[in-house]
Coordinates of C-alpha atoms and ligand atoms in Angstrom, one line a residue:
M1 CA 0.4 29.1 37.9
D2 CA 3.0 27.2 35.9
S3 CA 2.0 24.1 37.7
L4 CA -1.6 24.3 36.3
S5 CA -2.1 21.6 33.7
Q6 CA -2.1 23.0 30.1
N7 CA -4.0 20.3 28.3
S8 CA -7.2 20.2 26.2
S9 CA -9.2 18.5 28.9
A10 CA -8.1 20.8 31.7
V11 CA -10.5 23.6 31.0
K12 CA -13.7 23.2 33.0
F13 CA -17.0 24.4 31.5
Y14 CA -19.5 26.4 33.6
S15 CA -22.3 24.2 32.1
G16 CA -20.6 21.1 33.5
E17 CA -20.3 19.7 29.9
N18 CA -17.1 17.6 29.6
I19 CA -15.6 18.4 26.3
P20 CA -12.0 18.9 25.1
L21 CA -11.1 22.5 24.1
E22 CA -8.9 23.4 21.2
L23 CA -5.8 25.2 22.4
H24 CA -4.8 26.4 19.0
K25 CA -6.3 28.6 16.2
V26 CA -6.7 27.6 12.6
R27 CA -4.9 29.8 10.2
I28 CA -4.7 27.7 7.0
V29 CA -7.7 25.7 5.9
Q30 CA -8.3 23.1 3.3
K31 CA -11.7 22.5 1.6
L32 CA -13.3 19.1 2.1
H33 CA -15.5 17.1 -0.2
L34 CA -18.8 15.6 1.0
V35 CA -20.0 13.9 -2.1
P36 CA -23.4 12.1 -2.3
I37 CA -23.6 8.5 -1.1
E38 CA -24.2 7.3 -4.6
R39 CA -20.8 8.6 -5.7
R40 CA -19.2 7.0 -2.6
L41 CA -20.7 3.7 -3.6
E42 CA -19.1 4.0 -7.1
A43 CA -15.8 5.0 -5.4
L44 CA -15.9 1.8 -3.3
Y45 CA -16.3 -0.4 -6.3
E46 CA -13.5 1.5 -8.1
G47 CA -11.2 1.0 -5.1
G48 CA -12.0 -2.7 -4.4
F49 CA -13.7 -1.9 -1.0
N50 CA -10.3 -1.0 0.3
T51 CA -10.1 2.5 1.9
F52 CA -6.4 2.8 0.9
Q53 CA -7.6 2.8 -2.7
L54 CA -9.9 5.8 -2.4
N55 CA -9.2 9.3 -3.7
T56 CA -9.4 12.2 -1.3
T57 CA -11.9 13.9 -3.6
D58 CA -14.4 11.3 -2.5
V59 CA -13.4 11.5 1.2
F60 CA -15.0 13.9 3.7
L61 CA -13.1 13.3 6.9
D62 CA -9.8 11.5 6.3
M63 CA -9.3 9.3 9.4
L64 CA -7.2 6.8 7.6
T65 CA -4.1 7.6 9.6
D66 CA -2.1 10.2 11.5
S67 CA 1.0 9.4 9.4
G68 CA 2.1 12.5 7.7
T69 CA -1.3 14.1 8.3
N70 CA -0.9 15.8 11.6
A71 CA -1.3 19.6 11.4
M72 CA 2.0 21.4 11.2
S73 CA 2.6 24.4 13.4
D74 CA 3.5 27.9 12.2
K75 CA 7.0 27.4 13.7
Q76 CA 7.5 24.2 11.7
L77 CA 6.4 25.8 8.5
S78 CA 8.6 28.8 9.0
A79 CA 11.6 26.6 9.8
M80 CA 11.2 24.9 6.5
M81 CA 12.0 28.3 4.8
I82 CA 15.5 28.4 6.3
A83 CA 16.4 24.9 5.2
D84 CA 20.1 24.6 4.3
D85 CA 19.9 22.5 1.2
A86 CA 23.1 20.5 0.8
Y87 CA 23.8 16.9 -0.1
A88 CA 26.4 16.7 2.7
G89 CA 27.1 18.7 5.9
S90 CA 23.7 20.5 6.0
Q91 CA 23.2 22.8 9.0
S92 CA 19.6 21.6 9.0
F93 CA 20.9 18.2 9.9
I94 CA 23.0 19.6 12.7
R95 CA 19.8 21.3 14.1
L96 CA 18.0 17.9 13.9
Q97 CA 20.9 16.1 15.7
K98 CA 20.6 18.7 18.5
A99 CA 16.8 18.2 18.7
V100 CA 17.2 14.4 18.9
D101 CA 19.9 14.8 21.7
D102 CA 17.7 17.3 23.6
V103 CA 14.4 15.5 23.3
L104 CA 15.4 11.9 23.0
G105 CA 18.8 12.0 24.8
K106 CA 20.6 10.3 22.0
K107 CA 23.8 11.6 20.4
Y108 CA 24.1 9.6 17.2
L109 CA 21.4 9.9 14.6
L110 CA 20.9 8.1 11.3
P111 CA 18.2 9.7 9.2
V112 CA 15.9 7.5 7.1
H113 CA 13.1 8.3 4.8
Q114 CA 10.4 7.0 7.1
G115 CA 9.8 4.5 9.9
R116 CA 9.8 1.3 7.9
A117 CA 13.2 2.2 6.4
A118 CA 14.5 2.1 10.0
E119 CA 12.9 -1.3 10.4
H120 CA 14.6 -2.4 7.1
I121 CA 18.0 -1.3 8.2
L122 CA 17.7 -2.9 11.7
G123 CA 16.5 -6.1 10.0
V124 CA 19.4 -6.2 7.5
A125 CA 21.9 -5.5 10.2
Y126 CA 20.7 -7.8 13.0
V127 CA 18.0 -10.3 11.9
K128 CA 18.9 -13.5 10.2
K129 CA 17.4 -17.0 9.6
G130 CA 16.5 -18.4 13.0
S131 CA 16.3 -15.1 14.8
M132 CA 13.5 -14.5 17.2
V133 CA 12.4 -10.9 18.1
P134 CA 10.3 -10.7 21.2
M135 CA 8.0 -7.7 21.3
N136 CA 4.9 -6.4 23.0
Y137 CA 3.0 -6.4 19.7
H138 CA 3.9 -6.3 16.0
F139 CA 3.3 -3.5 13.6
T140 CA 2.7 -4.5 10.0
T141 CA 5.9 -3.2 8.5
A142 CA 8.0 -4.2 11.5
L143 CA 6.8 -7.8 11.1
A144 CA 7.3 -7.8 7.3
H145 CA 10.9 -6.6 7.6
I146 CA 11.8 -9.2 10.2
T147 CA 10.2 -12.0 8.3
E148 CA 11.8 -10.8 5.0
C149 CA 15.2 -11.2 6.8
G150 CA 14.3 -14.8 7.8
G151 CA 13.4 -14.0 11.4
Q152 CA 10.3 -14.6 13.5
I153 CA 8.5 -12.7 16.2
S154 CA 6.9 -13.5 19.6
E155 CA 4.1 -11.2 20.8
L156 CA 4.2 -11.0 24.6
L157 CA 1.3 -9.0 26.0
Y158 CA -0.7 -9.8 29.1
P159 CA -4.2 -11.3 28.5
E160 CA -5.8 -8.0 29.5
A161 CA -4.5 -6.4 26.3
Y162 CA -6.9 -8.6 24.2
K163 CA -9.9 -7.5 26.2
I164 CA -11.9 -5.0 24.2
D165 CA -13.6 -3.3 27.1
S166 CA -11.1 -2.7 29.9
D167 CA -10.0 -0.1 32.4
H168 CA -6.4 -1.3 32.5
P169 CA -4.3 1.9 32.0
F170 CA -1.4 0.1 30.3
K171 CA -2.7 -2.6 28.0
G172 CA 0.5 -2.2 25.9
N173 CA 2.7 -3.6 28.7
M174 CA 5.1 -6.4 27.8
N175 CA 4.5 -9.6 29.7
I176 CA 7.6 -9.9 31.7
E177 CA 7.3 -13.5 32.7
A178 CA 6.6 -14.5 29.1
L179 CA 9.6 -12.5 27.9
E180 CA 11.9 -14.4 30.2
E181 CA 10.4 -17.7 29.1
C182 CA 10.8 -16.7 25.5
I183 CA 14.5 -15.9 26.0
Q184 CA 15.1 -19.2 27.8
K185 CA 13.3 -21.1 25.1
H186 CA 15.0 -19.6 22.0
G187 CA 18.4 -18.8 23.6
K188 CA 19.7 -15.3 24.0
D189 CA 22.1 -15.7 21.1
N190 CA 19.1 -16.1 18.7
I191 CA 17.5 -12.9 20.0
P192 CA 19.1 -9.9 18.2
Y193 CA 16.9 -7.4 20.2
I194 CA 13.8 -7.0 22.1
R195 CA 11.3 -4.5 20.5
M196 CA 9.0 -2.3 22.6
E197 CA 6.4 -0.4 20.6
A198 CA 5.1 2.7 22.2
S199 CA 1.3 2.4 22.1
T200 CA 0.5 -0.8 20.3
N201 CA -0.7 0.5 17.0
L202 CA -2.7 -2.6 15.8
I203 CA -4.7 -3.3 18.9
G204 CA -6.0 0.1 19.9
G205 CA -3.1 2.4 20.5
Q206 CA -2.6 1.2 24.0
P207 CA 0.4 2.6 26.0
F208 CA 3.0 0.9 28.2
S209 CA 4.1 2.3 31.6
V210 CA 7.6 3.4 32.6
Q211 CA 7.6 0.7 35.2
N212 CA 7.0 -1.9 32.6
M213 CA 9.9 -0.6 30.5
R214 CA 12.1 -0.7 33.6
D215 CA 11.2 -4.4 34.1
V216 CA 11.9 -5.1 30.4
R217 CA 15.3 -3.3 30.8
A218 CA 16.1 -5.4 33.8
I219 CA 15.5 -8.6 31.8
A220 CA 17.5 -7.3 28.8
D221 CA 20.4 -6.5 31.1
K222 CA 20.2 -9.9 32.8
Y223 CA 20.6 -11.7 29.4
G224 CA 22.7 -9.1 27.6
I225 CA 20.2 -8.4 24.9
R226 CA 19.6 -5.0 23.2
L227 CA 16.4 -3.1 23.8
V228 CA 14.9 -1.3 20.8
L229 CA 12.2 1.2 21.2
D230 CA 9.8 2.0 18.4
A231 CA 9.1 5.6 19.4
S232 CA 6.7 6.5 16.6
L233 CA 3.9 7.2 19.1
L234 CA 6.1 7.9 22.1
G235 CA 4.8 11.4 22.6
E236 CA 1.2 10.4 23.3
N237 CA 2.4 7.3 25.2
A238 CA 4.3 9.7 27.5
Y239 CA 1.3 12.0 27.8
L240 CA -0.8 9.0 29.0
V241 CA 1.9 8.1 31.5
K242 CA 1.5 11.6 32.9
Q243 CA -2.3 11.0 33.1
R244 CA -2.2 7.4 34.4
E245 CA 1.1 6.5 36.2
A246 CA 1.1 8.1 39.7
E247 CA 4.8 8.5 39.9
F248 CA 4.8 10.8 36.9
Q249 CA 1.8 13.0 37.3
D250 CA 3.9 16.0 38.3
K251 CA 6.7 15.3 35.9
S252 CA 7.1 17.3 32.6
M253 CA 6.8 15.7 29.2
A254 CA 10.5 16.2 28.8
E255 CA 11.3 14.2 31.9
I256 CA 9.0 11.4 31.0
L257 CA 10.3 11.1 27.5
L258 CA 13.9 11.1 28.7
T259 CA 13.0 8.4 31.3
F260 CA 11.7 6.2 28.5
T261 CA 14.5 6.9 26.0
G262 CA 17.2 6.5 28.5
M263 CA 16.3 2.8 28.9
A264 CA 16.6 2.0 25.1
D265 CA 19.8 1.0 23.4
I266 CA 18.4 1.9 20.0
I267 CA 15.4 4.1 19.2
Y268 CA 13.7 4.3 15.8
F269 CA 10.7 6.3 14.8
S270 CA 8.5 7.4 12.0
A271 CA 8.8 11.2 12.0
R272 CA 5.5 11.2 10.1
K273 CA 4.0 10.6 13.5
L274 CA 6.4 11.5 16.2
S275 CA 7.3 15.0 15.0
S276 CA 4.3 15.8 12.7
S277 CA 6.6 16.0 9.7
R278 CA 8.0 13.4 7.3
G279 CA 11.0 11.2 7.5
G280 CA 12.3 9.0 10.2
G281 CA 15.4 8.1 12.2
I282 CA 17.4 5.6 14.2
C283 CA 19.3 7.0 17.2
T284 CA 21.6 5.6 19.9
N285 CA 24.3 6.6 22.3
D286 CA 26.3 3.4 21.5
I287 CA 29.0 4.1 19.0
K288 CA 29.3 0.4 18.2
V289 CA 25.6 0.3 17.1
Y290 CA 26.1 3.5 15.1
K291 CA 29.1 2.1 13.3
E292 CA 27.2 -1.2 12.6
L293 CA 24.4 0.7 10.9
E294 CA 26.2 3.7 9.4
A295 CA 27.1 2.1 6.0
L296 CA 23.5 1.0 5.3
V297 CA 22.1 4.5 5.3
P298 CA 23.9 5.8 2.2
L299 CA 23.2 2.4 0.6
F300 CA 19.4 2.4 1.1
E301 CA 18.4 5.9 2.0
G302 CA 20.7 8.7 1.1
F303 CA 23.8 10.5 2.5
L304 CA 24.1 10.6 6.3
T305 CA 23.0 14.2 6.6
Y306 CA 19.7 13.8 4.8
G307 CA 18.8 10.0 4.6
G308 CA 16.3 10.4 1.8
I309 CA 14.3 13.1 3.6
S310 CA 13.9 16.6 2.0
I311 CA 16.0 19.1 3.9
R312 CA 12.9 21.2 4.5
E313 CA 11.3 18.3 6.3
V314 CA 14.5 17.8 8.3
E315 CA 13.9 21.3 9.7
A316 CA 10.3 20.6 10.4
M317 CA 11.3 17.4 12.2
A318 CA 13.6 19.3 14.5
V319 CA 11.0 21.8 15.5
G320 CA 8.3 19.1 15.7
L321 CA 10.4 17.1 18.1
Y322 CA 10.6 20.0 20.5
E323 CA 6.9 20.5 20.1
T324 CA 6.2 17.0 21.4
L325 CA 7.2 18.4 24.8
D326 CA 4.3 20.9 24.6
E327 CA 1.3 19.4 26.5
T328 CA -1.2 21.7 24.7
M329 CA -0.2 20.1 21.5
I330 CA 0.4 16.5 22.5
S331 CA -2.8 16.3 24.6
Q332 CA -5.1 17.3 21.7
S333 CA -5.4 14.0 19.8
P334 CA -5.8 11.8 23.0
S335 CA -8.4 14.2 24.4
F336 CA -10.4 14.1 21.2
I337 CA -10.1 10.3 21.0
K338 CA -11.3 10.1 24.6
Y339 CA -14.3 12.2 23.8
L340 CA -15.1 10.1 20.7
V341 CA -14.7 6.8 22.4
E342 CA -16.7 7.8 25.5
E343 CA -19.6 9.3 23.6
A344 CA -19.8 6.4 21.2
K345 CA -19.8 4.0 24.1
K346 CA -22.7 5.8 25.8
L347 CA -24.6 5.0 22.6
G348 CA -23.9 1.3 22.9
I349 CA -21.2 1.2 20.2
P350 CA -18.5 -1.3 21.0
M351 CA -15.2 0.6 21.3
I352 CA -11.7 -0.3 22.6
T353 CA -11.3 1.0 26.0
P354 CA -9.6 2.7 27.7
P355 CA -9.3 5.3 25.0
G356 CA -5.7 5.2 23.6
V357 CA -3.7 7.2 21.1
L358 CA -3.7 7.6 17.3
G359 CA -7.4 7.0 16.9
A360 CA -10.7 5.6 18.2
H361 CA -11.1 1.9 17.6
V362 CA -14.4 0.3 16.9
D363 CA -14.7 -3.4 17.7
A364 CA -15.9 -4.9 14.4
M365 CA -16.1 -8.4 15.8
S366 CA -19.0 -7.3 18.0
F367 CA -20.4 -4.5 15.7
C368 CA -20.6 -7.1 12.9
S369 CA -21.0 -10.3 15.0
H370 CA -23.0 -11.8 12.1
I371 CA -20.0 -11.6 9.7
P372 CA -17.5 -14.5 10.1
Q373 CA -13.7 -13.6 10.3
T374 CA -13.3 -15.4 6.9
Q375 CA -15.3 -12.5 5.4
Y376 CA -13.3 -9.7 7.1
P377 CA -15.7 -7.9 9.4
A378 CA -13.3 -5.0 10.0
G379 CA -12.8 -4.5 6.3
A380 CA -16.5 -4.6 5.7
L381 CA -17.2 -2.2 8.6
A382 CA -14.5 0.3 7.2
A383 CA -16.2 0.1 3.8
A384 CA -19.7 0.5 5.2
F385 CA -18.8 3.4 7.4
F386 CA -17.1 5.2 4.5
L387 CA -20.2 4.5 2.4
I388 CA -22.7 6.1 4.8
S389 CA -20.6 8.9 6.1
G390 CA -17.7 9.8 3.8
V391 CA -15.4 9.2 6.8
R392 CA -12.4 7.1 5.7
G393 CA -11.1 4.8 8.5
M394 CA -8.6 1.9 8.2
E395 CA -9.2 -1.8 8.6
R396 CA -7.0 -3.2 11.4
G397 CA -7.9 -6.8 11.4
S398 CA -7.4 -9.9 9.3
V399 CA -7.0 -8.0 6.0
S400 CA -3.9 -6.3 7.6
N401 CA -2.5 -9.8 8.6
Q402 CA -0.2 -11.7 6.3
R403 CA -0.7 -15.4 5.3
D404 CA 1.6 -17.9 7.0
E405 CA 4.5 -19.6 5.3
N406 CA 2.1 -22.3 3.9
G407 CA -0.2 -19.7 2.4
N408 CA -2.9 -20.1 5.0
E409 CA -4.9 -17.2 6.3
T410 CA -3.9 -16.1 9.8
Y411 CA -6.8 -14.4 11.6
A412 CA -6.1 -11.3 13.6
D413 CA -6.5 -11.2 17.4
M414 CA -8.8 -8.2 17.0
E415 CA -11.0 -7.0 14.1
L416 CA -11.0 -3.2 14.4
L417 CA -12.1 -0.2 12.4
R418 CA -9.5 2.5 13.3
L419 CA -10.7 6.1 13.1
A420 CA -7.4 8.1 13.3
V421 CA -7.5 11.5 14.9
P422 CA -4.4 13.3 13.6
R423 CA -3.1 16.1 15.8
R424 CA -5.1 19.4 15.5
V425 CA -6.8 18.5 12.3
F426 CA -10.5 18.0 13.1
T427 CA -13.0 20.1 15.0
L428 CA -15.4 18.9 17.7
S429 CA -18.4 19.2 15.4
Q430 CA -16.7 16.9 12.9
V431 CA -16.1 14.4 15.7
K432 CA -19.8 14.7 16.6
Y433 CA -20.7 13.9 13.0
V434 CA -18.5 10.8 13.2
I435 CA -20.4 9.7 16.3
D436 CA -23.8 10.4 14.8
R437 CA -23.1 8.4 11.7
L438 CA -21.5 5.5 13.7
K439 CA -24.8 5.4 15.7
W440 CA -26.9 5.2 12.6
L441 CA -24.7 2.4 11.2
Y442 CA -24.8 0.6 14.5
D443 CA -28.6 0.7 14.5
N444 CA -28.5 -0.8 10.9
R445 CA -25.6 -3.1 11.5
E446 CA -27.4 -6.3 10.4
M447 CA -27.4 -4.8 6.9
I448 CA -23.6 -4.9 6.6
G449 CA -22.3 -8.0 4.7
G450 CA -18.9 -9.6 4.2
L451 CA -16.1 -9.1 1.7
K452 CA -13.9 -11.4 -0.3
F453 CA -10.5 -10.8 -2.1
Y454 CA -10.4 -10.8 -5.9
Y455 CA -6.9 -9.4 -6.0
E456 CA -4.5 -10.3 -3.2
P457 CA -0.8 -9.3 -3.2
S458 CA 1.5 -11.5 -1.2
V459 CA 3.2 -8.7 0.8
L460 CA 1.3 -6.1 2.9
R461 CA -1.9 -7.0 1.0
F462 CA -4.0 -4.5 2.9
F463 CA -2.4 -1.6 0.9
M464 CA -3.1 -2.7 -2.6
G465 CA -5.5 -5.6 -2.3
K466 CA -9.0 -5.5 -3.9
L467 CA -12.1 -7.0 -2.5
E468 CA -15.8 -7.2 -3.4
P469 CA -19.0 -7.5 -1.3
T470 CA -20.4 -11.0 -0.9
S471 CA -23.9 -9.8 -1.8
D472 CA -25.7 -6.6 -2.8
W473 CA -25.6 -5.3 0.8
P474 CA -24.0 -2.0 -0.1
Q475 CA -26.9 -1.1 -2.5
K476 CA -29.4 -2.0 0.3
L477 CA -27.5 0.2 2.7
V478 CA -27.7 3.1 0.3
A479 CA -31.4 2.7 -0.1
K480 CA -31.9 2.6 3.7
F481 CA -29.7 5.8 4.1
R482 CA -31.9 7.6 1.5
A483 CA -35.1 6.4 3.2
D484 CA -33.8 7.8 6.6
F485 CA -31.9 10.9 5.5
G486 CA -33.8 12.0 2.4
D487 CA -31.6 14.2 0.2
S488 CA -29.0 14.9 2.9
L489 CA -25.4 14.5 1.8
Ligands
F0G501 N1 6.0 1.8 13.8 C1 4.8 2.2 14.2 C2 4.4 2.0 15.6 C3 3.9 2.8 13.2 O1 2.7 3.2 13.6 C4 4.3 3.0 11.9 C5 3.5 3.5 10.9 C6 5.6 2.6 11.6 C7 6.4 2.0 12.5 C8 6.2 2.7 10.2 O2 6.4 4.0 9.9 O3 4.9 4.6 8.0 O4 6.9 6.1 8.6 O5 7.1 3.9 7.5 N2 2.2 3.6 11.0 C9 1.3 4.2 10.0 C10 -0.1 4.0 10.5 C11 1.5 3.8 8.6 O6 -1.0 4.4 9.7 O7 -0.4 3.6 11.6 P1 6.3 4.7 8.4

């Protein structure tokens, strides 16, 4: 019986209906706010049509991110109560070190306050002017820290990765031939490390295979370059390997995770994602690497046994890391994403396929094909969807890009509305509401108009930037909503 799959999609319904089943019960709840569309319109103007600038009192379903918003387990919460608060030598840190060694197979751990702090430290330690960091795809903060240190990046995916509608199981795979060309072009001495991001965040949460990482490892060995794994979304990546890579279908989550991590010289992660807690970490088995980075942690983060993380969260991290091995937990978000993507697709809504991790991704370039990239179709779609549903997603398109060194716009490869599905937070009827409202907006998509910046910060502009609509399209959308839904919320 132990060999029977224990995941959300493994339970068959007598009716034949194909839906994921929650394998947990809800014991603490939080009230949501579904405010009238007229209030949401005001909130959008107050927040510069940027969903980061909204208050949760105006948000119904918060699908902005899974970062720090995954549901915590009873075991995580109870572990927080036994935290050993100490500036130095905390037993909570010893427990975390053990969890990192057990789950990720790395003996040396440097705690940091969140994932981007790890990127900062790696940048300061290894990236300098003229450095080139090859990677499968960038993440916003990873790129910003590398460029802050004077380096550049090369994104090396296969062409399939840029196809919206695909059945390729591993669109996050690094392009091996391009990697070797990149090394030869820039010279191995200018490449401080190769970065592999588990489940390319910005282009649809797409995983890479174990085989692909083996091929990358072989190239790294050939040229003597370090391999860095961004493991923030490694749990779900490993779950999709179990689903999609034949060699691993009978392997446990623990075995798959260790297979991945065993190939990396350095691993870093956002614990806000990986372990459903807060914090982050850098870990390695290489004492030389540890020593190179050690001094930077007390300088930027905090003492080596807490790294800027509250000790309670250190306990939650340790328990959360073990819980990534539990398929009933780790399957929940990908199963709900799969349901959302497949049902939306049936209704004709353009979605990134195959369904990935972190969230469902709507293709704004096609949804809003009438809006030019200069007017930020993904930003406009994120604002319009919040307006008509109260569901807060995140723009993952050109607004999330940074300008080049000459101050020119760089347009994103994809214009996406990301609807994050944090672990064990939403119910299926809430997901059905999302699909219903997406369909209404799709049927009224011609009414969505563009956006333009009126306040644009120079670094990570998508967080604090403010935009305005290019016409009165939001008011017209509100009027159409009222005409169709009457006095419904
Ligand atoms: N790497 C990846 C792949 C991430 O997804 C994130 C965060 C980070 C690094 C940075 O970690 O936020 O703890 O500093 N992603 C969040 C998101 C912000 O919404 O996708 P952090």
